[in-house]
XYZ file of C-alpha atoms in Angstrom:
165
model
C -1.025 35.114 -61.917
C -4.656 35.593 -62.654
C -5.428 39.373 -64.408
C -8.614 40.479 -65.977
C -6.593 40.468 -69.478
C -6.111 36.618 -68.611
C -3.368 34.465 -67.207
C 0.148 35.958 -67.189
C 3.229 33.745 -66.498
C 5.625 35.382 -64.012
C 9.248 34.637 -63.878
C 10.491 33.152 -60.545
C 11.385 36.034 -58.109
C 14.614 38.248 -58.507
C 17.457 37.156 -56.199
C 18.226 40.948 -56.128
C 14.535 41.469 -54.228
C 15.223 39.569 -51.302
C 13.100 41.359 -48.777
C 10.191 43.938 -48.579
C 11.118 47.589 -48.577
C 10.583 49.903 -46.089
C 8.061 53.284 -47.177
C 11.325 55.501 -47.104
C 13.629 53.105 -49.173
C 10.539 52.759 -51.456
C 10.305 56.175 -51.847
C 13.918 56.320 -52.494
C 14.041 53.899 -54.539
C 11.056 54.815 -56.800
C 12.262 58.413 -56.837
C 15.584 57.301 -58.541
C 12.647 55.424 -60.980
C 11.269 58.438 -61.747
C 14.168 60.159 -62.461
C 15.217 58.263 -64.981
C 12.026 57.653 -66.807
C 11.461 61.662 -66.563
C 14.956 62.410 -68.749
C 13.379 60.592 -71.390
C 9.535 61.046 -71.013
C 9.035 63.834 -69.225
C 5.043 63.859 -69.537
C 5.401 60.707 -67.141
C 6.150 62.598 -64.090
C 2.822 63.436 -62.837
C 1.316 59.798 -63.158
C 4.893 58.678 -61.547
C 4.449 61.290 -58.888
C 0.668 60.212 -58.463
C 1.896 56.659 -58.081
C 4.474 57.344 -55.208
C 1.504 59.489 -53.739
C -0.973 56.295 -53.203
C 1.583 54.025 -52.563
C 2.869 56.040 -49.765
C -0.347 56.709 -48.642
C -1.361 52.973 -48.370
C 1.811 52.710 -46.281
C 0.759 55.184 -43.614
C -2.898 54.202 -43.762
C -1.746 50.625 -43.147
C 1.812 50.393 -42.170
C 3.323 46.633 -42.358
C 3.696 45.731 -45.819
C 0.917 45.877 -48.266
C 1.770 48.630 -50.029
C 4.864 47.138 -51.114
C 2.629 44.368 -51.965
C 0.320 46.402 -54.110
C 3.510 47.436 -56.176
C 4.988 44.313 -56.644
C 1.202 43.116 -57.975
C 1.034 46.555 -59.868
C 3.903 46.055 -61.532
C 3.894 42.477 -62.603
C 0.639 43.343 -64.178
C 1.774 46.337 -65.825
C 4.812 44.104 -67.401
C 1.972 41.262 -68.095
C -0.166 43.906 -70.583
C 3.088 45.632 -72.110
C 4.151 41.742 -73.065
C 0.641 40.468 -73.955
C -0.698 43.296 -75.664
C 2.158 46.032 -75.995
C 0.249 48.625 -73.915
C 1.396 50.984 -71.191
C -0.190 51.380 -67.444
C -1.263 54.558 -65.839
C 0.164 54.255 -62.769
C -1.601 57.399 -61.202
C -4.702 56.262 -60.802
C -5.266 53.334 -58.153
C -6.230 49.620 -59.007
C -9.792 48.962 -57.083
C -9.444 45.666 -57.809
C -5.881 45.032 -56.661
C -6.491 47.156 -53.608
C -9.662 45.543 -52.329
C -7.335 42.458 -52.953
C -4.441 42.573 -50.222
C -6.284 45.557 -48.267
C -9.658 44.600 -47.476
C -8.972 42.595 -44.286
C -6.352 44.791 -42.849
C -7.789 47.498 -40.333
C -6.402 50.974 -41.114
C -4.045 52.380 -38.071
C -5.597 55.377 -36.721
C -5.054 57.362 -34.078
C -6.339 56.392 -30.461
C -6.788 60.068 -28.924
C -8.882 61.591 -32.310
C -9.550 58.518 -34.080
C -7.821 60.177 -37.493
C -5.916 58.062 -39.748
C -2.355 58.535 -40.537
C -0.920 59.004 -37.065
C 0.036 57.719 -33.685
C -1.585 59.202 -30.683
C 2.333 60.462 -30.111
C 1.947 62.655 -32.905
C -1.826 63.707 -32.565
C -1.875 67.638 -31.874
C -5.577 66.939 -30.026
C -4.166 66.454 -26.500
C -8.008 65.894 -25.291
C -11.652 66.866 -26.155
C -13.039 70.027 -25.212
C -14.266 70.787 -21.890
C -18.448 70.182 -21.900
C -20.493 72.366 -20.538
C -23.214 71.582 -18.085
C -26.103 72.473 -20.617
C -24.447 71.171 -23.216
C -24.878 67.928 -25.010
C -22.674 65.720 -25.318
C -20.938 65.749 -28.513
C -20.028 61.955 -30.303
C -16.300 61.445 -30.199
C -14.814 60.498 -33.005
C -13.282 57.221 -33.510
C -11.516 55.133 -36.379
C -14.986 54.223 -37.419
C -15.508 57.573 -38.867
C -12.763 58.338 -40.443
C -12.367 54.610 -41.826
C -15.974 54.832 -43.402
C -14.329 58.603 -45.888
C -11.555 55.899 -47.627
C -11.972 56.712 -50.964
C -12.279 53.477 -52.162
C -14.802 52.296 -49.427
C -16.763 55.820 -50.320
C -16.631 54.879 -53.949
C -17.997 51.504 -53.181
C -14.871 49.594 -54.654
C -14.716 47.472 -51.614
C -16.506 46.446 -48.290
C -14.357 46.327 -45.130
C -15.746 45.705 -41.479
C -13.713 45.862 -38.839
C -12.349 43.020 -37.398
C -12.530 44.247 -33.459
């Protein structure tokens, strides 16, 4: 695997990690993580808690399976610069590079009624737009263009994403 420290060598893939996990067994999972890291280094927690934050993020901004993605990547390069140059990873702060990487072509879901990201029209508490008036003009709705335009990372100008539709 190509990194920007150079290239790393990664071992062929755990039997034990047969299949992608869901956001809530990742969270699980990762949450058992933390625990144990926390007994011993408790200054940990709030990158570790960080961490969980944008990976679970990713996964409702996304859904599918990239976010697991990202922390398979992550974490192989995290082990890559502990072995090549004995030197931790902040996990709490999110990989531009890496996310640009396995995100960029994927549309964010968003909701159809408000155009918000994050949840389903099922879920969206704005039933429908307010009444207009006859003097009135007419507002411009929102729509996953405007919300998809505030990512952090697009706003920050890691990455470039058009839409695909």
């Amino acid at each position: 695997m190509q990194t920007i420290f150079g290239l790393v060598q990664l071992r062929n893939p755990s039997p034990l990690r047969s299949r992608d996990l869901t956001p809530a067994e990742f969270a699980l999972a990762f949450s058992f993580y933390r625990k144990v890291i926390c007994s011993v280094y408790p200054t940990r927690r709030t990158d570790l808690d960080e961490y969980l934050f944008i990976e679970l993020d990713m996964a409702l901004r996304f859904g599918g399976s990239g976010f697991y993605t990202y922390h398979v990547h992550f974490a192989s390069q995290a082990t890559g610069r502990i072995k090549l140059f004995n030197q931790g990873t902040y996990r709490g702060a999110l990989d531009s590079e890496l996310y640009c990487r396995i995100f960029a072509a994927r549309a964010s879901l968003s909701c159809q009624s408000c155009g918000a990201p994050s949840h389903l029209a099922s879920a969206c508490s704005v039933s429908s737009p307010p009444p207009q008036t006859p003097h009135s003009l007419p507002s411009p709705s929102r729509n996953a263009s405007d919300f998809n335009r505030l990512s952090p990372a697009r706003e920050a100008g890691w990455c470039v994403i058009t839409s695909m539709s």
